[in-house]
Every structure is written in C-alpha cells, then in structure tokens.
Amino acid sequence: QVQLQESGPGLVKPSQTLSLTCNVSGGSVSGDNHYWSWIRQPAGKGLEWIGRIHSSGTTNYNPSLKSRVNIFIDTSKNQFALKLTAVTAADTAVYYCARYGAHAGGWYSDNWGQGTLVTVSS
Amino acid sequence: DIQMTQSPSSVSASVGDRVTITCRATQGIGTWLAWYQQKPGKAPKLLIYAASSLQSGVPSRFSGSGSGTDFTLTINSLQPEDFATYYCQQASTFPWGFTFGPGTKVVVK
C-alpha cells in the first residue's frame, strides 16, 4: 500500500520560498504511470489544485500559480517536492500531496498524505 | 481553463434523507470526473471515479451520474457519518489540471 507523507517548514516569511517534500513509501515516484500532485486548502475554504508531475517528468500547473510554482521529482529519495516562490499570507494553507492513478481514461487519487499546515507570517 | 461549479454550496438534511449534489464543468469532460468526501482535519477520500464508478470500499448508497458538462452525486439514505463536504474534480489530462469544484457541505437539519 502506497503511503505519502508531507514534510517541511510550518512557518515561512512573506516574500520567501515555501518548500515541501512528499515522501513516498510502498511505490516508486518514477517507475509507475502516475501523476504526483500538490493540493492546498486554506482554513475553512475549499481545495485548490496546485500542480502535478507525471512519473515521466511532465509537469502542469494551476494557471493562477504557474509563475511561482515548481514541482520536481527526487528519484534518489523517492520523493517529489513543491517550491512556491514569493509567498504572501494568501498562501497560508494545509498542503496535501497525492498520487493519481489512471482509470477509464481519467486520473483519480485514492492516496493522499495527511496534510501539513504552512503559515506565511513575519 | 475548465472551471467547475457545484450546487448547492450547502445542504441541510436528516439521517435517512436522499441528498443530491450537482457539479457542472464549463466545457465537456466526458466522464472524467471524480467525487471526494472530506471530513474536518482529514484528507479527501475518493468516492466515485469516471463519473459513476464506485470506489472499492465505498458504501453503495453513494452513486454518481452524468457526462459532458453536468454531473450528479446522490447519497441515498444519508447516514450520520455522511455529514461532510463533497468536492467534484475534473480528471482529464488537460494542461490546466485537476480542477476542483468549490465544495458542497452536508449539514444536519
């Protein structure tokens, strides 16, 4: 059973870069046909999809965040990572990592991390 | 971009009720749609994939339907554990990604 676990600083200063990693156990981030995604959720609000990276390395990002986001895979550590630059208070949220597998032509996730709260504050 | 909308944003219901939630995409997505349930402090849980396929382990009182731009999640005979927030998500590989709907909160009447 694949398990995902987010890690990273819980507090980031405004204008700095938010960096999170998602450790994957029970599966390979680079060897299988999956998308690995980051999703966030501000307190009391809905889910916002941030971006994804395919196990082949192809990336796609939310257009509203594209200029500030980078998602990449670290095969040596079996992890994938999120970097979000120039953060503001609006980036304060619980950040989830998730694995998406293919079914019937679409992509669906039944593997999520538990989420990690990142607060942007000076 | 594809935008996803949901209605209602909140629904009040009692145990035993049938609840219907609607999701609409701004352009056709075939049956590439998922429904997730989220409880406070927890990660979302996949209920339905490919618009109408029940994820393994999910009770049969949950069902999904629709294609193209209009989709429905139905909960038959609502149970106490079903009070939660429900999100639809488009599941295609369009470059703008796996967009979520804004969510529908099912609350106690």
Short mmCIF file of C-alpha atoms in Angstrom, two decimals:
data_model
loop_
_atom_site.label_atom_id
_atom_site.label_comp_id
_atom_site.label_asym_id
_atom_site.label_seq_id
_atom_site.Cartn_x
_atom_site.Cartn_y
_atom_site.Cartn_z
CA GLN A 1 0.00 0.00 0.00
CA VAL A 2 1.46 3.33 -1.07
CA GLN A 3 1.81 5.90 1.68
CA LEU A 4 2.58 9.59 1.30
CA GLN A 5 3.94 11.95 3.94
CA GLU A 6 4.45 15.69 3.61
CA SER A 7 7.29 17.46 5.38
CA GLY A 8 8.73 20.94 5.51
CA PRO A 9 8.75 24.17 7.50
CA GLY A 10 5.49 25.13 9.12
CA LEU A 11 6.32 28.83 9.04
CA VAL A 12 7.57 30.83 6.08
CA LYS A 13 8.23 34.57 5.92
CA PRO A 14 6.48 36.73 3.33
CA SER A 15 8.35 37.04 0.02
CA GLN A 16 10.36 33.89 0.74
CA THR A 17 10.08 30.44 -0.87
CA LEU A 18 7.85 27.70 0.50
CA SER A 19 9.49 24.28 0.12
CA LEU A 20 7.75 20.99 0.87
CA THR A 21 8.59 17.40 0.13
CA CYS A 22 6.36 14.35 -0.12
CA ASN A 23 7.99 11.10 0.87
CA VAL A 24 6.56 8.09 -0.95
CA SER A 25 6.73 4.61 0.51
CA GLY A 26 5.42 1.39 -0.97
CA GLY A 27 5.79 2.61 -4.54
CA SER A 28 8.13 4.39 -6.94
CA VAL A 29 7.73 8.03 -7.92
CA SER A 30 9.50 7.43 -11.22
CA GLY A 31 8.78 3.86 -12.20
CA ASP A 32 4.98 3.78 -12.43
CA ASN A 33 2.38 5.52 -14.60
CA HIS A 34 1.13 8.05 -12.05
CA TYR A 35 0.68 11.75 -11.55
CA TRP A 36 2.01 13.17 -8.31
CA SER A 37 0.15 16.28 -7.22
CA TRP A 38 0.12 19.06 -4.68
CA ILE A 39 -3.20 20.43 -3.42
CA ARG A 40 -3.78 23.07 -0.78
CA GLN A 41 -6.64 24.19 1.41
CA PRO A 42 -6.80 27.49 3.31
CA ALA A 43 -8.55 27.25 6.64
CA GLY A 44 -12.31 26.97 6.19
CA LYS A 45 -12.07 27.03 2.39
CA GLY A 46 -12.09 24.59 -0.48
CA LEU A 47 -9.43 22.53 -2.18
CA GLU A 48 -7.12 24.21 -4.68
CA TRP A 49 -5.12 22.08 -7.08
CA ILE A 50 -1.56 23.45 -7.33
CA GLY A 51 0.12 21.24 -9.89
CA ARG A 52 1.25 17.78 -10.92
CA ILE A 53 4.23 15.88 -12.21
CA HIS A 54 3.99 12.65 -14.12
CA SER A 55 6.37 9.83 -13.29
CA SER A 56 7.94 10.59 -16.70
CA GLY A 57 8.71 14.14 -15.54
CA THR A 58 6.00 16.10 -17.38
CA THR A 59 4.56 18.93 -15.28
CA ASN A 60 1.37 21.02 -15.33
CA TYR A 61 0.50 23.86 -13.00
CA ASN A 62 -2.58 25.80 -11.94
CA PRO A 63 -2.58 28.83 -14.24
CA SER A 64 -3.14 31.14 -11.28
CA LEU A 65 0.07 29.92 -9.61
CA LYS A 66 2.15 28.92 -12.61
CA SER A 67 4.63 31.78 -12.41
CA ARG A 68 5.58 30.89 -8.83
CA VAL A 69 5.42 27.08 -8.73
CA ASN A 70 7.90 24.32 -9.43
CA ILE A 71 7.26 20.63 -8.82
CA PHE A 72 10.01 18.09 -9.29
CA ILE A 73 10.91 14.50 -8.50
CA ASP A 74 13.91 13.36 -6.50
CA THR A 75 14.34 9.75 -7.56
CA SER A 76 17.26 9.15 -5.19
CA LYS A 77 14.99 9.80 -2.22
CA ASN A 78 11.75 8.55 -3.79
CA GLN A 79 10.18 11.93 -3.12
CA PHE A 80 8.57 14.72 -5.02
CA ALA A 81 8.75 18.32 -3.99
CA LEU A 82 6.98 21.66 -4.20
CA LYS A 83 8.58 25.07 -4.36
CA LEU A 84 6.36 28.15 -4.25
CA THR A 85 8.16 31.47 -4.51
CA ALA A 86 7.30 34.97 -3.32
CA VAL A 87 4.74 33.78 -0.79
CA THR A 88 2.17 36.00 0.88
CA ALA A 89 -0.37 35.47 3.63
CA ALA A 90 -2.75 34.18 0.96
CA ASP A 91 -0.53 31.12 0.61
CA THR A 92 -1.23 30.07 4.20
CA ALA A 93 -2.94 26.70 3.95
CA VAL A 94 -2.81 22.99 4.64
CA TYR A 95 -0.78 21.46 1.83
CA TYR A 96 -1.52 17.92 0.68
CA CYS A 97 0.41 15.64 -1.63
CA ALA A 98 -1.46 12.97 -3.56
CA ARG A 99 -0.90 10.21 -6.08
CA TYR A 100 -3.19 9.95 -9.09
CA GLY A 101 -3.63 6.69 -10.99
CA ALA A 102 -5.31 6.09 -14.34
CA HIS A 103 -8.78 4.54 -14.53
CA ALA A 104 -11.09 4.53 -17.55
CA GLY A 105 -9.11 7.25 -19.26
CA GLY A 106 -9.11 9.65 -16.33
CA TRP A 107 -6.90 10.23 -13.32
CA TYR A 108 -8.09 9.69 -9.76
CA SER A 109 -6.48 9.77 -6.35
CA ASP A 110 -7.04 7.34 -3.53
CA ASN A 111 -3.66 8.06 -1.95
CA TRP A 112 -3.23 11.30 -0.03
CA GLY A 113 -0.82 12.49 2.59
CA GLN A 114 -2.20 13.65 5.90
CA GLY A 115 -1.52 17.29 5.05
CA THR A 116 0.83 19.82 6.57
CA LEU A 117 -0.03 23.34 7.68
CA VAL A 118 2.14 26.12 6.31
CA THR A 119 1.70 29.59 7.72
CA VAL A 120 3.13 32.64 5.98
CA SER A 121 3.93 35.28 8.55
CA SER A 122 6.79 37.51 9.63
CA ASP B 1 -9.29 26.82 -18.46
CA ILE B 2 -12.02 24.49 -17.23
CA GLN B 3 -13.94 25.78 -14.23
CA MET B 4 -16.04 23.55 -12.02
CA THR B 5 -19.14 24.73 -10.18
CA GLN B 6 -21.22 22.91 -7.58
CA SER B 7 -24.70 23.42 -6.22
CA PRO B 8 -25.86 23.86 -3.65
CA SER B 9 -22.94 25.18 -1.61
CA SER B 10 -24.60 23.77 1.49
CA VAL B 11 -27.49 21.39 2.08
CA SER B 12 -29.33 20.64 5.32
CA ALA B 13 -30.51 17.07 5.64
CA SER B 14 -31.60 14.46 8.14
CA VAL B 15 -30.49 10.88 8.58
CA GLY B 16 -32.34 8.75 6.08
CA ASP B 17 -32.77 11.55 3.52
CA ARG B 18 -31.68 11.41 -0.09
CA VAL B 19 -29.18 14.12 -0.95
CA THR B 20 -28.32 15.22 -4.48
CA ILE B 21 -25.33 17.41 -5.34
CA THR B 22 -24.70 18.81 -8.79
CA CYS B 23 -21.39 19.60 -10.46
CA ARG B 24 -21.00 21.46 -13.74
CA ALA B 25 -17.94 21.91 -15.95
CA THR B 26 -17.52 24.92 -18.23
CA GLN B 27 -16.64 22.60 -21.08
CA GLY B 28 -17.20 18.95 -21.82
CA ILE B 29 -15.04 16.48 -19.94
CA GLY B 30 -16.68 13.23 -20.98
CA THR B 31 -16.92 11.09 -17.88
CA TRP B 32 -13.59 12.22 -16.47
CA LEU B 33 -14.96 13.28 -13.12
CA ALA B 34 -14.36 12.27 -9.53
CA TRP B 35 -16.24 12.88 -6.31
CA TYR B 36 -14.39 13.18 -3.00
CA GLN B 37 -15.66 13.35 0.58
CA GLN B 38 -13.75 15.38 3.14
CA LYS B 39 -14.25 15.48 6.89
CA PRO B 40 -12.71 18.17 9.12
CA GLY B 41 -8.99 17.75 9.62
CA LYS B 42 -8.77 14.85 7.18
CA ALA B 43 -7.57 14.38 3.65
CA PRO B 44 -10.22 13.91 0.96
CA LYS B 45 -11.46 10.40 0.27
CA LEU B 46 -12.29 9.16 -3.22
CA LEU B 47 -15.92 8.07 -3.53
CA ILE B 48 -16.68 7.95 -7.24
CA TYR B 49 -14.42 7.87 -10.30
CA ALA B 50 -15.19 8.03 -14.00
CA ALA B 51 -18.40 9.87 -13.07
CA SER B 52 -20.30 6.76 -11.98
CA SER B 53 -17.90 4.05 -10.78
CA LEU B 54 -17.95 3.35 -7.05
CA GLN B 55 -14.51 3.24 -5.45
CA SER B 56 -13.76 -0.01 -3.65
CA GLY B 57 -14.97 0.01 -0.06
CA VAL B 58 -17.39 2.91 -0.53
CA PRO B 59 -20.99 2.15 0.54
CA SER B 60 -23.48 1.57 -2.25
CA ARG B 61 -25.72 4.40 -1.01
CA PHE B 62 -23.32 6.68 -2.90
CA SER B 63 -23.85 6.92 -6.64
CA GLY B 64 -22.75 9.19 -9.43
CA SER B 65 -24.08 10.00 -12.86
CA GLY B 66 -23.59 12.35 -15.76
CA SER B 67 -21.31 13.08 -18.67
CA GLY B 68 -20.14 16.03 -20.68
CA THR B 69 -20.72 19.09 -18.50
CA ASP B 70 -23.33 18.01 -15.95
CA PHE B 71 -22.79 15.54 -13.14
CA THR B 72 -24.64 14.42 -10.02
CA LEU B 73 -23.67 12.78 -6.76
CA THR B 74 -26.53 11.11 -4.90
CA ILE B 75 -26.46 9.85 -1.35
CA ASN B 76 -29.38 7.54 -0.63
CA SER B 77 -30.48 7.11 2.97
CA LEU B 78 -28.00 9.55 4.48
CA GLN B 79 -26.07 8.13 7.43
CA PRO B 80 -24.56 10.04 10.38
CA GLU B 81 -21.06 9.51 9.03
CA ASP B 82 -22.00 11.17 5.71
CA PHE B 83 -22.14 14.70 7.13
CA ALA B 84 -19.10 16.14 5.42
CA THR B 85 -18.03 18.30 2.49
CA TYR B 86 -18.14 16.88 -1.01
CA TYR B 87 -15.96 18.01 -3.93
CA CYS B 88 -16.05 17.18 -7.58
CA GLN B 89 -12.80 17.20 -9.57
CA GLN B 90 -12.24 17.03 -13.27
CA ALA B 91 -9.93 14.14 -14.06
CA SER B 92 -8.65 14.69 -17.57
CA THR B 93 -5.09 15.43 -18.58
CA PHE B 94 -6.00 18.87 -19.93
CA PRO B 95 -2.99 21.09 -19.23
CA TRP B 96 -4.89 23.30 -16.77
CA GLY B 97 -5.03 20.36 -14.40
CA PHE B 98 -7.25 18.56 -11.98
CA THR B 99 -9.58 21.42 -11.12
CA PHE B 100 -11.79 21.05 -8.05
CA GLY B 101 -15.30 22.32 -7.59
CA PRO B 102 -15.88 24.70 -4.66
CA GLY B 103 -17.47 22.03 -2.48
CA THR B 104 -20.87 21.23 -1.00
CA LYS B 105 -21.25 20.92 2.74
CA VAL B 106 -23.87 18.49 4.01
CA VAL B 107 -25.06 19.62 7.43
CA VAL B 108 -27.57 18.39 9.96
CA LYS B 109 -31.07 19.81 9.54
#
